[in-house]
Amino acid sequence: MTTLIIGASGFLGAELIRQAAAAGQPTVATYATSPGNTARVAWHHLDLRDPERVDAVMAEVRPHLIVNASSGEADWAVTAQGPVRLAIAAAKCGSRLVHVSSDAVFSGSRDHYDESCLPDPVTPYGAAKAAAETGVLLVHPQAVVARTSLIIGGGRSVHERTVHELAAGTREGVLFTDDIRCPVHVTDLAAAILELASHDTHGIHHLAGADALSRHELGTLIARRDGLDASRLPTGLRADSTLPGAIDVRLDSRVTQRKLRTTLRGARRFLTAAA
C-alpha cells in the first residue's frame, strides 16, 4: 500500500518521507519546482493546477494514502483549487487523504481556536487555505484536514534560519513580541499526521504545539539552544507594522491530542531539550 506525499521537497514533506520510509511504507513523492534529495523514493513532477497531471500521477501511483503538504502561498489556483482537485481524484481512487492546513484560516479575534471554530481569515493566503478546507471535505468527506502552526526543527525551518541571521546582523527586521502562535516540532507533526492517517477518522484536526509563544519568545529559545546571544535579537510590535494578518492565533489541539500516541510537544520543551 503506497503513500503519496504531495509537496515532498518542502520542510514538512521531507520529514514525512523520512518517517514513512523508515516505517517500511512504499513511498512516492511529488514536487512542483525541483525534487528533493531523498533517493529512497520515486519522484513525480506535479502541478496541482493541472487536472490532467493530477489524474495521471494518481493513475500511475494508485496510492492508498495521500498527504498533501504542498504550499502555494496566496496563489488561489494552487492553494485553494489545487487541493480540491486532488481530493476529487483521491475520492475517485478510494485513497485516504490528509490535507495539511494552517492557523492562517483564523483572524485571532478569539482567545483560542479548537476544531469547532469556523474560519474567519483576514489575508488572501488564509482565505485560500480556508477555501481548500471546505472544498476538500465537500468532495471527499472521509478526508482529514490537519491544521497546524509554525513548524520548527533541526535548525532547518524558516524561523530558525531567521533567528540566526538576525543574531548575526546579516538580516534586517524584528521579532514581534505580540505575534503569538503555537509552534510544533516537525518530527512531532509528521508523526501525528501519519498516525491520524492510520485511524478511522475524518474532518478537522488541530496539530499544534502545547505552548503559545510570541515570535520573540520562540526566537530567544532557539538562540539559547544554539548558543547565540539572544540579546541581539531586535524586537517590535506587529500591531505597529504594516504586515497583514492575524496577531494572536492559538490553536487548541487538546481534542486531537487525546486521540494520538504521538505527543505534540510545546516549544519550551522541545527547544530546551535541544530536539
PDB file of C-alpha atoms in Angstrom:
ATOM      1  CA  MET A   1       0.000   0.000   0.000  1.00  0.00           C
ATOM      2  CA  THR A   2       1.695   3.154  -1.279  1.00  0.00           C
ATOM      3  CA  THR A   3       1.890   6.525   0.454  1.00  0.00           C
ATOM      4  CA  LEU A   4       1.980   9.578  -1.824  1.00  0.00           C
ATOM      5  CA  ILE A   5       3.457  12.764  -0.346  1.00  0.00           C
ATOM      6  CA  ILE A   6       2.438  15.926  -2.220  1.00  0.00           C
ATOM      7  CA  GLY A   7       4.924  18.782  -1.821  1.00  0.00           C
ATOM      8  CA  ALA A   8       7.574  16.380  -0.598  1.00  0.00           C
ATOM      9  CA  SER A   9      10.531  18.659  -1.346  1.00  0.00           C
ATOM     10  CA  GLY A  10       9.403  21.072   1.373  1.00  0.00           C
ATOM     11  CA  PHE A  11      10.368  21.074   5.049  1.00  0.00           C
ATOM     12  CA  LEU A  12       7.398  19.050   6.311  1.00  0.00           C
ATOM     13  CA  GLY A  13       7.235  16.911   3.177  1.00  0.00           C
ATOM     14  CA  ALA A  14      10.837  15.768   3.589  1.00  0.00           C
ATOM     15  CA  GLU A  15      10.152  14.670   7.180  1.00  0.00           C
ATOM     16  CA  LEU A  16       7.009  12.819   6.101  1.00  0.00           C
ATOM     17  CA  ILE A  17       9.083  10.921   3.523  1.00  0.00           C
ATOM     18  CA  ARG A  18      11.716  10.064   6.117  1.00  0.00           C
ATOM     19  CA  GLN A  19       9.208   8.719   8.627  1.00  0.00           C
ATOM     20  CA  ALA A  20       7.057   6.858   6.104  1.00  0.00           C
ATOM     21  CA  ALA A  21      10.094   5.206   4.535  1.00  0.00           C
ATOM     22  CA  ALA A  22      11.536   4.357   7.972  1.00  0.00           C
ATOM     23  CA  ALA A  23       8.242   2.628   8.799  1.00  0.00           C
ATOM     24  CA  GLY A  24       8.611   0.490   5.698  1.00  0.00           C
ATOM     25  CA  GLN A  25       5.800   2.140   3.765  1.00  0.00           C
ATOM     26  CA  PRO A  26       6.309   2.215  -0.025  1.00  0.00           C
ATOM     27  CA  THR A  27       6.502   5.953  -0.616  1.00  0.00           C
ATOM     28  CA  VAL A  28       6.203   8.165  -3.685  1.00  0.00           C
ATOM     29  CA  ALA A  29       6.874  11.917  -3.680  1.00  0.00           C
ATOM     30  CA  THR A  30       5.852  14.887  -5.806  1.00  0.00           C
ATOM     31  CA  TYR A  31       7.465  18.268  -6.365  1.00  0.00           C
ATOM     32  CA  ALA A  32       6.414  21.492  -8.077  1.00  0.00           C
ATOM     33  CA  THR A  33       9.781  23.037  -8.979  1.00  0.00           C
ATOM     34  CA  SER A  34      12.598  20.629  -8.123  1.00  0.00           C
ATOM     35  CA  PRO A  35      12.758  17.185  -6.500  1.00  0.00           C
ATOM     36  CA  GLY A  36      14.195  16.599  -3.069  1.00  0.00           C
ATOM     37  CA  ASN A  37      17.413  14.730  -2.395  1.00  0.00           C
ATOM     38  CA  THR A  38      15.851  11.578  -0.958  1.00  0.00           C
ATOM     39  CA  ALA A  39      16.878   8.679  -3.157  1.00  0.00           C
ATOM     40  CA  ARG A  40      14.695   6.084  -1.451  1.00  0.00           C
ATOM     41  CA  VAL A  41      11.508   7.272  -3.145  1.00  0.00           C
ATOM     42  CA  ALA A  42      10.277   7.807  -6.698  1.00  0.00           C
ATOM     43  CA  TRP A  43       9.740  11.476  -7.604  1.00  0.00           C
ATOM     44  CA  HIS A  44       6.996  12.828  -9.881  1.00  0.00           C
ATOM     45  CA  HIS A  45       6.548  16.379 -11.074  1.00  0.00           C
ATOM     46  CA  LEU A  46       3.069  17.628 -10.158  1.00  0.00           C
ATOM     47  CA  ASP A  47       1.398  20.965 -10.758  1.00  0.00           C
ATOM     48  CA  LEU A  48      -1.846  20.993  -8.786  1.00  0.00           C
ATOM     49  CA  ARG A  49      -3.261  23.498 -11.276  1.00  0.00           C
ATOM     50  CA  ASP A  50      -3.193  20.808 -13.978  1.00  0.00           C
ATOM     51  CA  PRO A  51      -6.093  18.347 -13.579  1.00  0.00           C
ATOM     52  CA  GLU A  52      -4.743  16.020 -16.274  1.00  0.00           C
ATOM     53  CA  ARG A  53      -1.396  15.754 -14.497  1.00  0.00           C
ATOM     54  CA  VAL A  54      -3.126  15.103 -11.173  1.00  0.00           C
ATOM     55  CA  ASP A  55      -5.122  12.261 -12.750  1.00  0.00           C
ATOM     56  CA  ALA A  56      -2.012  10.869 -14.455  1.00  0.00           C
ATOM     57  CA  VAL A  57       0.007  10.701 -11.229  1.00  0.00           C
ATOM     58  CA  MET A  58      -2.895   9.125  -9.381  1.00  0.00           C
ATOM     59  CA  ALA A  59      -3.372   6.518 -12.112  1.00  0.00           C
ATOM     60  CA  GLU A  60       0.324   5.631 -12.086  1.00  0.00           C
ATOM     61  CA  VAL A  61       0.862   5.543  -8.319  1.00  0.00           C
ATOM     62  CA  ARG A  62      -2.548   4.242  -7.127  1.00  0.00           C
ATOM     63  CA  PRO A  63      -1.812   5.368  -3.558  1.00  0.00           C
ATOM     64  CA  HIS A  64      -3.536   4.001  -0.500  1.00  0.00           C
ATOM     65  CA  LEU A  65      -2.723   7.241   1.377  1.00  0.00           C
ATOM     66  CA  ILE A  66      -2.134  10.784   0.129  1.00  0.00           C
ATOM     67  CA  VAL A  67      -0.702  13.510   2.373  1.00  0.00           C
ATOM     68  CA  ASN A  68      -0.933  16.978   0.852  1.00  0.00           C
ATOM     69  CA  ALA A  69       1.869  19.030   2.405  1.00  0.00           C
ATOM     70  CA  SER A  70       2.150  21.431  -0.537  1.00  0.00           C
ATOM     71  CA  SER A  71       2.267  25.193  -0.154  1.00  0.00           C
ATOM     72  CA  GLY A  72       1.312  27.643  -2.860  1.00  0.00           C
ATOM     73  CA  GLU A  73       1.239  30.684  -0.559  1.00  0.00           C
ATOM     74  CA  ALA A  74      -1.520  33.070  -1.699  1.00  0.00           C
ATOM     75  CA  ASP A  75      -1.800  31.632  -5.230  1.00  0.00           C
ATOM     76  CA  TRP A  76      -5.521  30.785  -5.336  1.00  0.00           C
ATOM     77  CA  ALA A  77      -5.159  28.272  -8.164  1.00  0.00           C
ATOM     78  CA  VAL A  78      -2.570  26.278  -6.205  1.00  0.00           C
ATOM     79  CA  THR A  79      -3.587  26.781  -2.571  1.00  0.00           C
ATOM     80  CA  ALA A  80      -7.383  26.843  -2.843  1.00  0.00           C
ATOM     81  CA  GLN A  81      -8.286  24.983  -6.039  1.00  0.00           C
ATOM     82  CA  GLY A  82      -5.377  22.537  -6.225  1.00  0.00           C
ATOM     83  CA  PRO A  83      -6.214  20.590  -3.042  1.00  0.00           C
ATOM     84  CA  VAL A  84      -9.849  20.240  -4.133  1.00  0.00           C
ATOM     85  CA  ARG A  85      -8.706  18.856  -7.483  1.00  0.00           C
ATOM     86  CA  LEU A  86      -6.509  16.407  -5.575  1.00  0.00           C
ATOM     87  CA  ALA A  87      -9.367  15.448  -3.236  1.00  0.00           C
ATOM     88  CA  ILE A  88     -11.660  14.699  -6.174  1.00  0.00           C
ATOM     89  CA  ALA A  89      -9.010  12.389  -7.638  1.00  0.00           C
ATOM     90  CA  ALA A  90      -8.417  10.751  -4.247  1.00  0.00           C
ATOM     91  CA  ALA A  91     -12.125  10.101  -3.753  1.00  0.00           C
ATOM     92  CA  LYS A  92     -12.398   8.532  -7.217  1.00  0.00           C
ATOM     93  CA  CYS A  93      -9.472   6.215  -6.460  1.00  0.00           C
ATOM     94  CA  GLY A  94     -10.633   5.393  -2.937  1.00  0.00           C
ATOM     95  CA  SER A  95      -7.457   6.853  -1.434  1.00  0.00           C
ATOM     96  CA  ARG A  96      -7.146   8.054   2.134  1.00  0.00           C
ATOM     97  CA  LEU A  97      -6.356  11.792   2.190  1.00  0.00           C
ATOM     98  CA  VAL A  98      -4.791  14.049   4.801  1.00  0.00           C
ATOM     99  CA  HIS A  99      -4.725  17.706   3.778  1.00  0.00           C
ATOM    100  CA  VAL A 100      -2.401  19.949   5.796  1.00  0.00           C
ATOM    101  CA  SER A 101      -3.881  23.358   6.552  1.00  0.00           C
ATOM    102  CA  SER A 102      -2.847  26.354   8.636  1.00  0.00           C
ATOM    103  CA  ASP A 103      -3.747  28.565  11.573  1.00  0.00           C
ATOM    104  CA  ALA A 104      -3.882  31.356   8.951  1.00  0.00           C
ATOM    105  CA  VAL A 105      -7.563  30.471   8.462  1.00  0.00           C
ATOM    106  CA  PHE A 106      -8.288  32.390  11.688  1.00  0.00           C
ATOM    107  CA  SER A 107      -8.370  36.119  12.451  1.00  0.00           C
ATOM    108  CA  GLY A 108      -7.085  35.995  16.023  1.00  0.00           C
ATOM    109  CA  SER A 109     -10.266  37.528  17.435  1.00  0.00           C
ATOM    110  CA  ARG A 110     -10.788  34.637  19.900  1.00  0.00           C
ATOM    111  CA  ASP A 111      -8.754  33.554  22.942  1.00  0.00           C
ATOM    112  CA  HIS A 112      -8.117  30.179  21.352  1.00  0.00           C
ATOM    113  CA  TYR A 113      -9.345  28.069  18.450  1.00  0.00           C
ATOM    114  CA  ASP A 114     -10.434  24.459  18.712  1.00  0.00           C
ATOM    115  CA  GLU A 115     -11.686  22.251  15.895  1.00  0.00           C
ATOM    116  CA  SER A 116     -15.254  23.521  16.192  1.00  0.00           C
ATOM    117  CA  CYS A 117     -14.311  27.135  15.340  1.00  0.00           C
ATOM    118  CA  LEU A 118     -15.253  28.385  11.889  1.00  0.00           C
ATOM    119  CA  PRO A 119     -12.559  30.000   9.725  1.00  0.00           C
ATOM    120  CA  ASP A 120     -12.537  33.792   9.526  1.00  0.00           C
ATOM    121  CA  PRO A 121      -9.372  34.571   7.543  1.00  0.00           C
ATOM    122  CA  VAL A 122      -8.007  38.096   7.140  1.00  0.00           C
ATOM    123  CA  THR A 123      -5.369  37.510   4.426  1.00  0.00           C
ATOM    124  CA  PRO A 124      -5.507  36.139   0.867  1.00  0.00           C
ATOM    125  CA  TYR A 125      -3.395  33.164   1.965  1.00  0.00           C
ATOM    126  CA  GLY A 126      -5.731  32.415   4.868  1.00  0.00           C
ATOM    127  CA  ALA A 127      -8.738  32.724   2.587  1.00  0.00           C
ATOM    128  CA  ALA A 128      -7.195  30.280   0.112  1.00  0.00           C
ATOM    129  CA  LYS A 129      -6.435  27.770   2.885  1.00  0.00           C
ATOM    130  CA  ALA A 130      -9.958  28.105   4.289  1.00  0.00           C
ATOM    131  CA  ALA A 131     -11.488  27.574   0.844  1.00  0.00           C
ATOM    132  CA  ALA A 132      -9.352  24.476   0.358  1.00  0.00           C
ATOM    133  CA  GLU A 133     -10.544  23.022   3.670  1.00  0.00           C
ATOM    134  CA  THR A 134     -14.192  23.484   2.718  1.00  0.00           C
ATOM    135  CA  GLY A 135     -13.721  22.114  -0.782  1.00  0.00           C
ATOM    136  CA  VAL A 136     -11.662  19.094   0.286  1.00  0.00           C
ATOM    137  CA  LEU A 137     -14.228  17.952   2.848  1.00  0.00           C
ATOM    138  CA  LEU A 138     -17.095  18.624   0.461  1.00  0.00           C
ATOM    139  CA  VAL A 139     -15.770  16.370  -2.310  1.00  0.00           C
ATOM    140  CA  HIS A 140     -14.032  13.826  -0.023  1.00  0.00           C
ATOM    141  CA  PRO A 141     -15.965  13.659   3.283  1.00  0.00           C
ATOM    142  CA  GLN A 142     -13.671  10.936   4.662  1.00  0.00           C
ATOM    143  CA  ALA A 143     -10.598  13.162   4.332  1.00  0.00           C
ATOM    144  CA  VAL A 144      -8.681  14.598   7.284  1.00  0.00           C
ATOM    145  CA  VAL A 145      -7.867  18.310   7.395  1.00  0.00           C
ATOM    146  CA  ALA A 146      -4.935  18.872   9.764  1.00  0.00           C
ATOM    147  CA  ARG A 147      -4.401  22.482  10.806  1.00  0.00           C
ATOM    148  CA  THR A 148      -1.001  23.381  12.187  1.00  0.00           C
ATOM    149  CA  SER A 149       1.090  26.384  13.225  1.00  0.00           C
ATOM    150  CA  LEU A 150       4.763  27.438  12.963  1.00  0.00           C
ATOM    151  CA  ILE A 151       6.858  24.365  12.124  1.00  0.00           C
ATOM    152  CA  ILE A 152      10.277  24.170  13.827  1.00  0.00           C
ATOM    153  CA  GLY A 153      13.039  21.597  13.952  1.00  0.00           C
ATOM    154  CA  GLY A 154      16.689  20.779  13.486  1.00  0.00           C
ATOM    155  CA  GLY A 155      17.669  24.318  12.513  1.00  0.00           C
ATOM    156  CA  ARG A 156      16.124  23.876   9.056  1.00  0.00           C
ATOM    157  CA  SER A 157      12.932  25.902   9.438  1.00  0.00           C
ATOM    158  CA  VAL A 158      12.452  29.429   8.123  1.00  0.00           C
ATOM    159  CA  HIS A 159      12.068  30.816  11.640  1.00  0.00           C
ATOM    160  CA  GLU A 160      15.268  29.172  12.897  1.00  0.00           C
ATOM    161  CA  ARG A 161      17.258  30.499   9.949  1.00  0.00           C
ATOM    162  CA  THR A 162      15.785  33.960  10.530  1.00  0.00           C
ATOM    163  CA  VAL A 163      16.879  33.907  14.177  1.00  0.00           C
ATOM    164  CA  HIS A 164      20.449  33.023  13.194  1.00  0.00           C
ATOM    165  CA  GLU A 165      20.574  35.797  10.587  1.00  0.00           C
ATOM    166  CA  LEU A 166      19.144  38.403  12.959  1.00  0.00           C
ATOM    167  CA  ALA A 167      21.591  37.429  15.712  1.00  0.00           C
ATOM    168  CA  ALA A 168      24.475  37.647  13.238  1.00  0.00           C
ATOM    169  CA  GLY A 169      23.304  41.022  11.949  1.00  0.00           C
ATOM    170  CA  THR A 170      23.036  39.743   8.371  1.00  0.00           C
ATOM    171  CA  ARG A 171      19.301  40.316   8.159  1.00  0.00           C
ATOM    172  CA  GLU A 172      17.139  43.336   8.788  1.00  0.00           C
ATOM    173  CA  GLY A 173      13.893  43.056  10.717  1.00  0.00           C
ATOM    174  CA  VAL A 174      12.482  42.343  14.154  1.00  0.00           C
ATOM    175  CA  LEU A 175      10.862  39.518  16.069  1.00  0.00           C
ATOM    176  CA  PHE A 176       7.405  40.549  17.205  1.00  0.00           C
ATOM    177  CA  THR A 177       6.589  40.358  20.902  1.00  0.00           C
ATOM    178  CA  ASP A 178       2.821  40.423  20.308  1.00  0.00           C
ATOM    179  CA  ASP A 179       2.594  37.860  17.466  1.00  0.00           C
ATOM    180  CA  ILE A 180       1.523  34.645  19.202  1.00  0.00           C
ATOM    181  CA  ARG A 181       1.450  31.144  17.722  1.00  0.00           C
ATOM    182  CA  CYS A 182       1.727  27.529  18.938  1.00  0.00           C
ATOM    183  CA  PRO A 183       4.924  26.190  17.326  1.00  0.00           C
ATOM    184  CA  VAL A 184       5.215  22.473  16.630  1.00  0.00           C
ATOM    185  CA  HIS A 185       8.283  20.313  16.027  1.00  0.00           C
ATOM    186  CA  VAL A 186       8.423  18.909  12.512  1.00  0.00           C
ATOM    187  CA  THR A 187       9.037  15.353  13.733  1.00  0.00           C
ATOM    188  CA  ASP A 188       6.010  15.504  16.054  1.00  0.00           C
ATOM    189  CA  LEU A 189       3.843  16.952  13.292  1.00  0.00           C
ATOM    190  CA  ALA A 190       4.830  14.376  10.684  1.00  0.00           C
ATOM    191  CA  ALA A 191       4.346  11.514  13.138  1.00  0.00           C
ATOM    192  CA  ALA A 192       0.927  12.844  14.162  1.00  0.00           C
ATOM    193  CA  ILE A 193      -0.160  13.210  10.529  1.00  0.00           C
ATOM    194  CA  LEU A 194       0.837   9.645   9.688  1.00  0.00           C
ATOM    195  CA  GLU A 195      -0.817   8.383  12.866  1.00  0.00           C
ATOM    196  CA  LEU A 196      -4.052  10.217  12.062  1.00  0.00           C
ATOM    197  CA  ALA A 197      -3.930   8.712   8.575  1.00  0.00           C
ATOM    198  CA  SER A 198      -3.919   5.241  10.134  1.00  0.00           C
ATOM    199  CA  HIS A 199      -7.026   5.972  12.208  1.00  0.00           C
ATOM    200  CA  ASP A 200     -10.629   5.632  11.119  1.00  0.00           C
ATOM    201  CA  THR A 201     -11.238   9.349  11.488  1.00  0.00           C
ATOM    202  CA  HIS A 202     -12.095  12.292   9.293  1.00  0.00           C
ATOM    203  CA  GLY A 203     -12.784  16.026   9.402  1.00  0.00           C
ATOM    204  CA  ILE A 204     -10.885  18.842  11.113  1.00  0.00           C
ATOM    205  CA  HIS A 205      -7.994  18.141  13.493  1.00  0.00           C
ATOM    206  CA  HIS A 206      -5.554  20.542  15.140  1.00  0.00           C
ATOM    207  CA  LEU A 207      -1.882  19.580  15.301  1.00  0.00           C
ATOM    208  CA  ALA A 208      -0.001  22.401  17.016  1.00  0.00           C
ATOM    209  CA  GLY A 209       2.392  22.547  19.940  1.00  0.00           C
ATOM    210  CA  ALA A 210       1.232  22.828  23.531  1.00  0.00           C
ATOM    211  CA  ASP A 211       2.871  26.237  24.192  1.00  0.00           C
ATOM    212  CA  ALA A 212       1.631  29.615  22.962  1.00  0.00           C
ATOM    213  CA  LEU A 213       4.668  31.840  22.356  1.00  0.00           C
ATOM    214  CA  SER A 214       5.456  35.151  20.708  1.00  0.00           C
ATOM    215  CA  ARG A 215       7.869  35.056  17.806  1.00  0.00           C
ATOM    216  CA  HIS A 216      10.408  36.794  20.001  1.00  0.00           C
ATOM    217  CA  GLU A 217       9.981  34.267  22.835  1.00  0.00           C
ATOM    218  CA  LEU A 218      10.419  31.496  20.269  1.00  0.00           C
ATOM    219  CA  GLY A 219      13.495  33.217  18.844  1.00  0.00           C
ATOM    220  CA  THR A 220      15.013  33.535  22.301  1.00  0.00           C
ATOM    221  CA  LEU A 221      14.579  29.804  22.928  1.00  0.00           C
ATOM    222  CA  ILE A 222      16.155  28.996  19.558  1.00  0.00           C
ATOM    223  CA  ALA A 223      19.074  31.342  20.262  1.00  0.00           C
ATOM    224  CA  ARG A 224      19.742  29.784  23.656  1.00  0.00           C
ATOM    225  CA  ARG A 225      19.584  26.275  22.208  1.00  0.00           C
ATOM    226  CA  ASP A 226      22.070  27.188  19.501  1.00  0.00           C
ATOM    227  CA  GLY A 227      24.465  29.168  21.673  1.00  0.00           C
ATOM    228  CA  LEU A 228      23.568  32.555  20.205  1.00  0.00           C
ATOM    229  CA  ASP A 229      23.315  35.879  22.026  1.00  0.00           C
ATOM    230  CA  ALA A 230      19.553  36.316  22.426  1.00  0.00           C
ATOM    231  CA  SER A 231      20.025  39.967  23.420  1.00  0.00           C
ATOM    232  CA  ARG A 232      20.991  40.670  19.803  1.00  0.00           C
ATOM    233  CA  LEU A 233      17.522  39.770  18.561  1.00  0.00           C
ATOM    234  CA  PRO A 234      15.639  43.000  17.722  1.00  0.00           C
ATOM    235  CA  THR A 235      12.063  43.316  18.927  1.00  0.00           C
ATOM    236  CA  GLY A 236       8.970  45.096  17.688  1.00  0.00           C
ATOM    237  CA  LEU A 237       5.185  45.035  17.710  1.00  0.00           C
ATOM    238  CA  ARG A 238       3.248  43.543  14.853  1.00  0.00           C
ATOM    239  CA  ALA A 239       0.401  45.882  15.782  1.00  0.00           C
ATOM    240  CA  ASP A 240       2.687  48.798  14.818  1.00  0.00           C
ATOM    241  CA  SER A 241       3.702  47.248  11.492  1.00  0.00           C
ATOM    242  CA  THR A 242       2.016  47.248   8.109  1.00  0.00           C
ATOM    243  CA  LEU A 243       2.260  43.465   7.874  1.00  0.00           C
ATOM    244  CA  PRO A 244      -1.193  41.989   7.195  1.00  0.00           C
ATOM    245  CA  GLY A 245      -2.603  39.050   9.092  1.00  0.00           C
ATOM    246  CA  ALA A 246      -3.745  37.907  12.496  1.00  0.00           C
ATOM    247  CA  ILE A 247      -1.683  38.872  15.530  1.00  0.00           C
ATOM    248  CA  ASP A 248      -2.589  36.230  18.131  1.00  0.00           C
ATOM    249  CA  VAL A 249      -3.757  32.786  16.950  1.00  0.00           C
ATOM    250  CA  ARG A 250      -3.639  29.939  19.468  1.00  0.00           C
ATOM    251  CA  LEU A 251      -4.637  26.545  18.106  1.00  0.00           C
ATOM    252  CA  ASP A 252      -6.112  24.310  20.791  1.00  0.00           C
ATOM    253  CA  SER A 253      -5.030  20.754  19.920  1.00  0.00           C
ATOM    254  CA  ARG A 254      -6.220  19.005  23.083  1.00  0.00           C
ATOM    255  CA  VAL A 255      -9.127  17.153  21.446  1.00  0.00           C
ATOM    256  CA  THR A 256      -6.905  15.705  18.734  1.00  0.00           C
ATOM    257  CA  GLN A 257      -4.047  15.043  21.169  1.00  0.00           C
ATOM    258  CA  ARG A 258      -6.278  12.710  23.171  1.00  0.00           C
ATOM    259  CA  LYS A 259      -6.644  10.532  20.063  1.00  0.00           C
ATOM    260  CA  LEU A 260      -2.901  10.229  19.473  1.00  0.00           C
ATOM    261  CA  ARG A 261       0.052   8.306  20.851  1.00  0.00           C
ATOM    262  CA  THR A 262       2.317  10.991  19.373  1.00  0.00           C
ATOM    263  CA  THR A 263       2.922  13.850  21.801  1.00  0.00           C
ATOM    264  CA  LEU A 264       2.686  17.344  20.325  1.00  0.00           C
ATOM    265  CA  ARG A 265       5.368  18.919  22.492  1.00  0.00           C
ATOM    266  CA  GLY A 266       5.427  22.596  23.331  1.00  0.00           C
ATOM    267  CA  ALA A 267       8.356  24.683  22.097  1.00  0.00           C
ATOM    268  CA  ARG A 268       9.626  25.261  25.650  1.00  0.00           C
ATOM    269  CA  ARG A 269      10.044  21.511  25.926  1.00  0.00           C
ATOM    270  CA  PHE A 270      11.491  20.601  22.563  1.00  0.00           C
ATOM    271  CA  LEU A 271      13.845  23.578  22.321  1.00  0.00           C
ATOM    272  CA  THR A 272      15.286  23.279  25.827  1.00  0.00           C
ATOM    273  CA  ALA A 273      15.769  19.556  25.149  1.00  0.00           C
ATOM    274  CA  ALA A 274      17.810  20.507  22.018  1.00  0.00           C
ATOM    275  CA  ALA A 275      15.443  18.458  19.848  1.00  0.00           C
TER     276      ALA A 275
END
